[in-house]
Structures are given as C-alpha cells and as structure tokens.
Coordinates of C-alpha atoms in Angstrom, one line a residue:
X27 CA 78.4 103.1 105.0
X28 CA 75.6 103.2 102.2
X29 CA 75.3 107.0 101.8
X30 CA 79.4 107.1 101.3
X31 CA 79.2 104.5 98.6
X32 CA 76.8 106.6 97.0
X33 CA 78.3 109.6 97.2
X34 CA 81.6 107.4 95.9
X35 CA 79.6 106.1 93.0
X36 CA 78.4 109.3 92.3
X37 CA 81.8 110.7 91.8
X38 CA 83.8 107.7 90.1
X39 CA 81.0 107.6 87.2
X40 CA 81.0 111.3 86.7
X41 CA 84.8 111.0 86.6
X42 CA 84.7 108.3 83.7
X43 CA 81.8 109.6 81.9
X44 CA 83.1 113.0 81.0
X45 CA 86.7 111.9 80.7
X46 CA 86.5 111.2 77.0
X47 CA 84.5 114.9 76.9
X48 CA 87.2 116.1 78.4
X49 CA 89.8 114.6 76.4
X50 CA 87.9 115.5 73.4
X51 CA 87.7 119.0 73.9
X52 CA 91.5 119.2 75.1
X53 CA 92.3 117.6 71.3
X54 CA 89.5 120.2 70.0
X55 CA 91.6 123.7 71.6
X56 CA 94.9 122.4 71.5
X57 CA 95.6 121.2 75.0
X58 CA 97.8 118.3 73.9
X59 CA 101.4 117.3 75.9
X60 CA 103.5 117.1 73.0
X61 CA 106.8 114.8 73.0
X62 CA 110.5 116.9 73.4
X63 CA 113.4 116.2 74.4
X64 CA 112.0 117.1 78.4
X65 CA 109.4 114.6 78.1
X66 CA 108.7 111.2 78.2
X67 CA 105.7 109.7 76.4
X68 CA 106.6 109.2 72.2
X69 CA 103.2 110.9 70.9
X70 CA 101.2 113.9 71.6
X71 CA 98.4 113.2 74.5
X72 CA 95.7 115.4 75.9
X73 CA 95.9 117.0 79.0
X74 CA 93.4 118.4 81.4
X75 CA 92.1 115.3 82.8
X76 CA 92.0 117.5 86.3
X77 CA 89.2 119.3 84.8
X78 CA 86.9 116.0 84.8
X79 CA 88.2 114.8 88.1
X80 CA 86.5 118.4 89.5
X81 CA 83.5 117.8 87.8
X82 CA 83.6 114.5 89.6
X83 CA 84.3 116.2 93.0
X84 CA 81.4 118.8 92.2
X85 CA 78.9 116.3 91.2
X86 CA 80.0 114.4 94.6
X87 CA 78.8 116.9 96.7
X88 CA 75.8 118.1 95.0
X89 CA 75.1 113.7 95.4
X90 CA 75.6 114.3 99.1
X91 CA 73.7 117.1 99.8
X92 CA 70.6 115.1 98.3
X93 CA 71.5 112.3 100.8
X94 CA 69.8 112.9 104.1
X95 CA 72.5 111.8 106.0
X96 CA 74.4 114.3 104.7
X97 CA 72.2 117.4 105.2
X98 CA 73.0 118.5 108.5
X99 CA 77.0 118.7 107.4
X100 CA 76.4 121.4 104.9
X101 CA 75.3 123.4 107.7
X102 CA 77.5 122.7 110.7
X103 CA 80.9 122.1 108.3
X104 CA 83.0 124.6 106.2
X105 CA 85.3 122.2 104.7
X106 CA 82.9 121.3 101.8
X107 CA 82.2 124.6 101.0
X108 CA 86.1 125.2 101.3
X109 CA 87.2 122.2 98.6
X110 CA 84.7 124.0 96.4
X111 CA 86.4 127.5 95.9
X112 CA 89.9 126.7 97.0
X113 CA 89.3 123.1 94.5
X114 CA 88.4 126.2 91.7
X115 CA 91.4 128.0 92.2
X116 CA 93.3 124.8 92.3
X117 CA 92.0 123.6 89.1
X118 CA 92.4 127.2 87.6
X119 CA 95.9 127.4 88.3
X120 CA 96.5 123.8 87.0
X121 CA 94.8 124.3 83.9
X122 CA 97.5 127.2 83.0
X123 CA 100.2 125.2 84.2
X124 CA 99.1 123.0 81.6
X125 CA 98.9 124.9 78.9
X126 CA 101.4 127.1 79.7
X127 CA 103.9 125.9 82.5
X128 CA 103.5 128.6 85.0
X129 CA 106.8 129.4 86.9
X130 CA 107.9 128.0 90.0
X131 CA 107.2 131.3 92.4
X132 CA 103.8 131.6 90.6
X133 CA 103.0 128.6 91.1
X134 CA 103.8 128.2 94.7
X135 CA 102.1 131.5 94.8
X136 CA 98.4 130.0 93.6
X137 CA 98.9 127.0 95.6
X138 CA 99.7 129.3 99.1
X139 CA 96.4 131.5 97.8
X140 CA 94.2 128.4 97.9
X141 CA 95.8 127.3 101.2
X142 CA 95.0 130.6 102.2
X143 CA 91.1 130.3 101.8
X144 CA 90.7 127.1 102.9
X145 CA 92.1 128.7 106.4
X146 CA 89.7 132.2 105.7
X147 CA 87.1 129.5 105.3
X148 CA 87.5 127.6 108.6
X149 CA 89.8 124.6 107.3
X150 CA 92.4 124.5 110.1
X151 CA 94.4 122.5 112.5
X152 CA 92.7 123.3 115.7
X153 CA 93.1 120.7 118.1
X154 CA 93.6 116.9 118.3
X155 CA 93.8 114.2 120.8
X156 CA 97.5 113.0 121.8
X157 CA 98.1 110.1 124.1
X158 CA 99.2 110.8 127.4
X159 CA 98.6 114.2 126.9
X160 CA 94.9 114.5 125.9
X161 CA 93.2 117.4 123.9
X162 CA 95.8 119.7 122.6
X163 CA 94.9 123.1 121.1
X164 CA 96.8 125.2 118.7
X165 CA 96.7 128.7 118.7
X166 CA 96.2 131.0 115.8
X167 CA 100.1 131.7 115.5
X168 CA 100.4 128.2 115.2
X169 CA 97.0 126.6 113.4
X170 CA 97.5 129.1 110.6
X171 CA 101.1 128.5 108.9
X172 CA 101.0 125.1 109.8
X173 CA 97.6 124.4 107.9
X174 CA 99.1 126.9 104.9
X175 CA 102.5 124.5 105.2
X176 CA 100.6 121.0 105.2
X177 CA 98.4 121.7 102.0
X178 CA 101.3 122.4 100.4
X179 CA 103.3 119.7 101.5
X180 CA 100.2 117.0 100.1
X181 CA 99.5 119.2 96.8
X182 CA 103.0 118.8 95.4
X183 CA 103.3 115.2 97.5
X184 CA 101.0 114.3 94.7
X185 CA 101.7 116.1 91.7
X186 CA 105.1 115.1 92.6
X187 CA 104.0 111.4 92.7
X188 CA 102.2 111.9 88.9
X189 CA 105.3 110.3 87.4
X190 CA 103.9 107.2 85.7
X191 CA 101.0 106.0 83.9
X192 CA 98.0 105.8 86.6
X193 CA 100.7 106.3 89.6
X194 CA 98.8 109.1 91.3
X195 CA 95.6 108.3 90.8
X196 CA 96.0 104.7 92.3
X197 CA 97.8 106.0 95.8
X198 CA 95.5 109.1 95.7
X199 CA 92.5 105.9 96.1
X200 CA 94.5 104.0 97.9
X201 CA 95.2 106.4 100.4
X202 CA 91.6 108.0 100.5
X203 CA 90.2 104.4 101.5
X204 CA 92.3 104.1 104.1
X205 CA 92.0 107.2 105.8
X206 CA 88.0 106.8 105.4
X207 CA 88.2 103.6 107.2
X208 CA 90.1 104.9 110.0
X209 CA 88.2 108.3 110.0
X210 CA 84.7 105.8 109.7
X211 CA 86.0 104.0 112.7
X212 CA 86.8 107.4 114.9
X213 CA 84.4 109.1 116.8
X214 CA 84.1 112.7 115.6
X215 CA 81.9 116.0 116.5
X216 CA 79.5 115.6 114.5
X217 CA 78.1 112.4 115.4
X218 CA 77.3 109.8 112.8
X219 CA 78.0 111.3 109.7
X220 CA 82.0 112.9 109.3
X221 CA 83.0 115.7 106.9
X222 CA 86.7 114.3 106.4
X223 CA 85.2 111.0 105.6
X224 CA 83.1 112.5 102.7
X225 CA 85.9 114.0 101.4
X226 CA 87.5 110.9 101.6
X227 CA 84.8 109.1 99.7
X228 CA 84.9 111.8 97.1
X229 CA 88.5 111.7 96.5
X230 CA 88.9 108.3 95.9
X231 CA 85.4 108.0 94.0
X232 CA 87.9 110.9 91.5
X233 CA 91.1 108.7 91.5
X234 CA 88.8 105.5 90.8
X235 CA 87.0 106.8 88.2
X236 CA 89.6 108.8 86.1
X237 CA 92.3 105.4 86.4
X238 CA 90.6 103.1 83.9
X239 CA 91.5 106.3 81.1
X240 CA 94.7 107.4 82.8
X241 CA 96.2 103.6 83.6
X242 CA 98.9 102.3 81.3
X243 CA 99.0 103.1 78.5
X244 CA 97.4 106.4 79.4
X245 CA 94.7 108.2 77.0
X246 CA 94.7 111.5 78.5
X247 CA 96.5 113.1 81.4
X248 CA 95.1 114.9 84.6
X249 CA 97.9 117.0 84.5
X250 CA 98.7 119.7 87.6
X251 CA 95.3 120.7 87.9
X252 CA 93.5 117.1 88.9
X253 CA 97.3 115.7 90.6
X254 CA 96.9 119.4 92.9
X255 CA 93.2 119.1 93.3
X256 CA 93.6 115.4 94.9
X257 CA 96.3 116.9 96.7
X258 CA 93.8 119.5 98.2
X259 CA 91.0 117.0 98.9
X260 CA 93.7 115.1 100.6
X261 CA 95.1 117.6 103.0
X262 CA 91.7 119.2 104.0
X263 CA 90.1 115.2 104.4
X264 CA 93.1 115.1 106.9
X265 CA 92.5 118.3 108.6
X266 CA 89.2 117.9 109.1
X267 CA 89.6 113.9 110.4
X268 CA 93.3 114.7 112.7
X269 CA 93.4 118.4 113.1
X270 CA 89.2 119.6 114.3
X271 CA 88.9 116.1 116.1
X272 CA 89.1 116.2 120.1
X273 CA 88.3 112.9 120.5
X274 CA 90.2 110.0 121.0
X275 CA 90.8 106.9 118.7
X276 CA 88.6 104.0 119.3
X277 CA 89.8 100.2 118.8
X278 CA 92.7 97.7 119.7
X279 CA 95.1 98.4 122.9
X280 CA 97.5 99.8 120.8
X281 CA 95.3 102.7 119.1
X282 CA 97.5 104.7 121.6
X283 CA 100.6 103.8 120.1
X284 CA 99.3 104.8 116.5
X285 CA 99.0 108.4 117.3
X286 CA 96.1 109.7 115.6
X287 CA 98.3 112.8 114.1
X288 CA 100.9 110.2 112.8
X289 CA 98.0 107.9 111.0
X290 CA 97.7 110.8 107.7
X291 CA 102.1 110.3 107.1
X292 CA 101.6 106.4 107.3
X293 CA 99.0 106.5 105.0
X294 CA 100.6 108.8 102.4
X295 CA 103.9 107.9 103.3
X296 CA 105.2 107.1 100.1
X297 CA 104.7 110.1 98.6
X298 CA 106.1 112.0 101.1
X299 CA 109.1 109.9 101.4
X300 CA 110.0 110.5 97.7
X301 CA 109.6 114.4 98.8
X302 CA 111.6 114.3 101.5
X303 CA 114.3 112.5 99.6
X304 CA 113.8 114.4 96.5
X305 CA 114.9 117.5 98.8
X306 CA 117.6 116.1 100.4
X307 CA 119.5 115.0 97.4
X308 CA 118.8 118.7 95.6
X309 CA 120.0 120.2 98.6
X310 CA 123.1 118.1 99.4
X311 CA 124.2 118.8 95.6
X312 CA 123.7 122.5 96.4
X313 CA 120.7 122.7 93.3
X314 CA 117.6 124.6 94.0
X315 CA 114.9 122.1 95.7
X316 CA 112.7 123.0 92.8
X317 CA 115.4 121.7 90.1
X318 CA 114.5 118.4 88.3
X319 CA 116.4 115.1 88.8
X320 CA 115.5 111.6 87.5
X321 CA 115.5 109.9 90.6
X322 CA 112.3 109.9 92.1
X323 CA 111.1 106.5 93.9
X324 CA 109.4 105.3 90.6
X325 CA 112.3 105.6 88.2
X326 CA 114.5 104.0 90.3
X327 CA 112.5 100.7 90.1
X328 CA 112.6 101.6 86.2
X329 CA 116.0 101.6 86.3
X330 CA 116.6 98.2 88.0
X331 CA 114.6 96.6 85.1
X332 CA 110.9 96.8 86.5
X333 CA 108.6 97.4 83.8
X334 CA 106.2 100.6 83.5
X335 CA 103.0 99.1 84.9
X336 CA 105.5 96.7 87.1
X337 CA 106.6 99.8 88.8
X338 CA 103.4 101.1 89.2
X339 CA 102.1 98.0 90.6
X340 CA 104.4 97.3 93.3
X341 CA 104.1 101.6 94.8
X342 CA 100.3 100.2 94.5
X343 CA 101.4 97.1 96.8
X344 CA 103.7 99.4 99.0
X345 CA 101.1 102.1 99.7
X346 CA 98.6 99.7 100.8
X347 CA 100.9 97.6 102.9
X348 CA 102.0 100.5 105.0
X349 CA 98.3 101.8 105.1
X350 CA 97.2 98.3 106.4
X351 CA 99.7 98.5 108.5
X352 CA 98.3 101.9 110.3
X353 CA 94.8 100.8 110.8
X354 CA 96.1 97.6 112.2
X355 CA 98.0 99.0 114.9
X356 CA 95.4 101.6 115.4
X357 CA 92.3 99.2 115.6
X358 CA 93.2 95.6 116.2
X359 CA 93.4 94.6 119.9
X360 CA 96.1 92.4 121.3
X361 CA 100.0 93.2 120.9
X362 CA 101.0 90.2 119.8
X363 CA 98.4 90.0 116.9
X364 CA 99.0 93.3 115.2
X365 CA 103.1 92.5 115.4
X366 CA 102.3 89.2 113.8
X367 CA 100.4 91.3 111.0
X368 CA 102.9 94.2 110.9
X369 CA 106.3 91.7 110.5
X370 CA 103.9 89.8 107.8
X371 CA 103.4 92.8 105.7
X372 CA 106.6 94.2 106.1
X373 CA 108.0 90.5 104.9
X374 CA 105.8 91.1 102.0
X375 CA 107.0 94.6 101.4
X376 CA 110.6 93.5 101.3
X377 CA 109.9 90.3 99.5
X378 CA 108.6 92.4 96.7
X379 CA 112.0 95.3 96.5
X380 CA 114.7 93.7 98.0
X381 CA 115.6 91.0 94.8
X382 CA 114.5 93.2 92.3
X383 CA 117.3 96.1 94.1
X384 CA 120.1 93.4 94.3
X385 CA 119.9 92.0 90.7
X386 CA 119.7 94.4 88.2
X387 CA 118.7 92.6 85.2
X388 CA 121.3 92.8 81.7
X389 CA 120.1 95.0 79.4
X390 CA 118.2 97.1 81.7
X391 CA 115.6 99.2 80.3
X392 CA 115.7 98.4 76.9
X393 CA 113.1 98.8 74.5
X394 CA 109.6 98.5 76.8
X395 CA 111.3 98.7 79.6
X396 CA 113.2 102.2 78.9
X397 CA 111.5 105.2 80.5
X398 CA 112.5 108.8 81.0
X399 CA 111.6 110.8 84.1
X400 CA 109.2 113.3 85.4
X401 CA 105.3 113.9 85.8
X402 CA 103.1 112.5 83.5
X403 CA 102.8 115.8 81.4
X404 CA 106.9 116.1 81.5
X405 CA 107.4 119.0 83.6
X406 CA 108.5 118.0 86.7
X407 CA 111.2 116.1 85.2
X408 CA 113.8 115.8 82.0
X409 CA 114.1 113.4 79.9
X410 CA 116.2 111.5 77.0
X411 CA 115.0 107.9 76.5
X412 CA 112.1 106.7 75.2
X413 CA 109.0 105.7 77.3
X414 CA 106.3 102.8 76.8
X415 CA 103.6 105.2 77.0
X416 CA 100.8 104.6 73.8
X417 CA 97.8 106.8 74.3
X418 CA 94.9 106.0 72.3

C-alpha cells in the first residue's frame, strides 16, 4: 500500500503546486471562459486546468518508476506507456476545445484517435473471469471496437459530469479509490504490484490535488482536456483491472454475485446514468444526442432548491454509497451481513433525495441558489440565469 500512496502523493502535490502556474499563464495568453448568454459563471475564469492535472499524471509515473516496486511493471505493462501518448493527444485535443470549441465530429474524431492507440499500444479487453462460466476470451473482432466504444463512453461520462464547481474531480477520486481497493484486493498477473491500480492511484492523486483550486467557488477550470484525460485514466485503469485479468475475485461468498465486469458501472454509475438518460431524452424528442439540454442529474437537484456546493455534495454522498456498496457485496462474506449493509446505504441514499424531490422549496433558485446549465467552461450546456460561481 506504501508505494501507491507515494506515487498518490506524488501526483496530488504536483497537481496543486502548478495549478496557480497554470492558471497564471492561462490569464497571461488569453485562455480565460468568458461569461455569455451560453454560460453560467458571472466573471471571466481561466481555463486549462487539464494541463496541470497531466503534469500531475506525468510526474506520477516518473514517481513510480523510481519506486522499486514499480520497476518490473514498466517492462511487462503497456498501459503506462499507453496513458502517456494517448493522455498527450487527449490533452492536446482538450486544450483546443478550450480555446476554440472544436466541433462535435472533430471532437469525437480525436477522442476515437486516442482510443485508437491505446488499442495499437496493447490496452484492450482481452479476457475476464465470469462466474459460472470461468475465463472468457474476446477475439480481435470483438476486443477492438468494444475497447474503442468504452473509452469513449468514460471520456465524455466525465466531461459530461464537469457541470458544477469541483463535480468531476470529486467522483473522478471518488471512483478511482474505489476501484483501487477492489483492484488491490484482486489477484492479478502480475503478482504483487497491479498496473490498473497505479493508474488508479494516479488518477485520484490528479482529481485530489486539482479540487482544493477547482471546488466552489472555482479559481480556474480543468476544462475538456483534464475532465477527458480523467476519463482516459479511468477507462484504461478499468481495462487493465476487468478486461487483461483471468483471475477470479477474491473475498466474501457473494464476490460471485458482484460480477467482476459489472464492479467498473457500479463504481461510475452516476455518471453513466446521467448519460444514458441524457440520451434517451435527446432521442425521444427527436434532437441530435449531441444537442444541449439543462437537465442533467446535477441541475435537477439545482432546480428543487439545493444549493451549488449542496448539489455537489450529495453526487459526492451518492457516488460513494453505490461504490461502498460494490466492494461490499464483492468482499464481505456472509449474505445476511452485506444485505444488512446494502439496505443501510441505500436508506441513506434515499434519505438524502427523496424529501428534497417531494418539496420543492418557494422561491426556488433565487439569488445563490439560481444556476444555469452545462460544463464548467459552458459548452456542453446553455444557459440564462445567473450562477454562484466567484472565481478568485
């Protein structure tokens, strides 16, 4: 546990130190997310912050290859080398979105390119264990679009997610420290040590450093390229823990029932829940999927009167409940303990919506409590009422 926690370190304090570098040069060359009439924060904030959070992941790895347990990884694994050049084009493509706001077909475009080398590179869903049915293997017809389709399903899961002050960075950490406890806990192939647990260390040693800058009110933004690049370091942490692992999970009676393949949904399931139901409303109305709406998971608790860091608290307590509620049925033995725990959480988890849903408050979203829609840097999402958000 020691060499992840400094490789963790590592990253988190590289993260907050050039931050404010970061934001400093974004003010210098013009990289500032000015208010309009699409976007939701009242005065002109830097951008970029996806630029220190690769730093971060860079100096991560270079931390981890000086740590001997590490060593033998960057010689038997590819995916470390792989989060470095795909991570580049990531970044690359974020940073012009930034600045620019790159179409949707480029976009999607740069994100299939960097899916594309990650596979070239050896990132891939080749095999996992299933219960009752063992090792399966994928073949190449198979591993190839379905790696391509589930990098791009958890980069815009994320970016998607960047709607609120500190949002995505929280459930990117909250998430990674989940997975990396139920990765640490798995027997993997390369013994002791585990490529998708380093990556997991790394990610949420990013999301934990850049958070104290980005939390409400937010000082600078990571914009596309860091709420993409955690998206990246997400998917390839679970390829390489779910998809390259042929062995089973270890722990409770019920680690069958958890379904090794199923453990990466639960523990970014809010994210992908607002995807799926973003989707489904575009397409019932007949819009393209890619058009912008303003009712993604967090306004809607806007909306019934939550306030910003309110809302971003509670898809904090949500994401961690479901997580908790994955390792729990994956490593706690005895049926009758983990339903105990599950119903718990899930009474907390519906203790903590259900009023706030059936009481919508008078006055709702007035003055602090008003909020527009969209990512953080107001592209994802229109807006026409004021937000909270005061940079520095």
């Amino acid at each position: 546990m020691i060499p992840y926690l400094i490789v963790f370190g590592a990253t988190a304090l590289t993260v907050f130190a050039t931050t404010p570098l970061v934001r400093k040069l974004a003010v210098r060359f013009g990289a500032i997310d000015k208010p309009s009439d699409r976007k939701v924060h009242p005065k002109p904030t830097p951008t970029l912050g996806g630029v220190a959070i690769f730093a971060g992941v860079l100096m991560g790895l270079v931390a981890s290859r000086l740590v001997p347990d590490f060593k033998t990884l960057f010689g038997t694994s590819s995916e470390l080398w792989a989060i470095v050049v795909a991570g580049g084009v990531i970044v690359a493509l974020g940073i012009l979105d930034d600045v620019r706001e790159v179409v949707v077909p480029a976009k999607l475009a740069g994100q299939i390119l960097a899916a594309g080398l990650l596979v070239l590179m050896g990132v891939q869903l080749l095999y996992f264990w299933f219960p009752g049915q063992g090792i399966l293997s994928l073949s190449p017809d198979l591993a190839v679009p379905l790696t391509i389709i589930w990098v791009l399903v958890m980069v815009n899961a994320v970016n998607l997610i960047d709607g609120l002050d500190g949002l995505a960075a929280g459930m990117v950490a909250i998430a990674s420290i989940a997975f990396f406890l139920f990765i640490y806990r798995t027997p993997g192939i390369y013994g002791g040590t585990n490529p998708a647990a380093l990556i997991c260390a790394i990610s949420a040693g990013a999301a934990v450093g850049f958070l104290p800058w980005n939390f409400y009110p937010a000082r600078i933004f990571m914009g596309d390229s860091g709420a993409m690049l955690l998206g990246l370091l997400l998917s390839v942490a679970t390829i390489s823990g779910v998809g390259r692992n042929a062995y089973p999970p270890s722990g409770g009676d019920l680690a069958a029932v958890s379904i090794p393949v199923l453990v990466p949904l639960l523990v970014i399931a809010i994210p992908l829940l607002d995807v799926v139901l973003a989707i489904g409303r575009r397409v019932r109305r007949g819009s393209p999927v890619s058009h912008a709406d303003k009712q993604h998971i967090h306004h809607r608790l806007l909306d019934i009167g939550h306030s910003h860091r309110q809302a971003v608290l509670l898809m904090y307590l949500w994401s961690a409940l479901i997580s908790g509620c994955a390792l729990a049925v994956a490593f706690i033995n005895g049926r009758l303990t983990v339903a105990v725990i599950v119903v718990v959480l899930l009474g907390i988890f519906a203790a903590t919506a259900i009023p706030r849903l059936l009481v919508v408050p008078n006055g709702r979203r007035k003055g602090r409590h008003q909020a527009g829609s969209g990512s953080q840097n107001g592209k994802d999402e229109p807006a026409t009422s004021e937000n909270a958000r005061q940079p520095a």
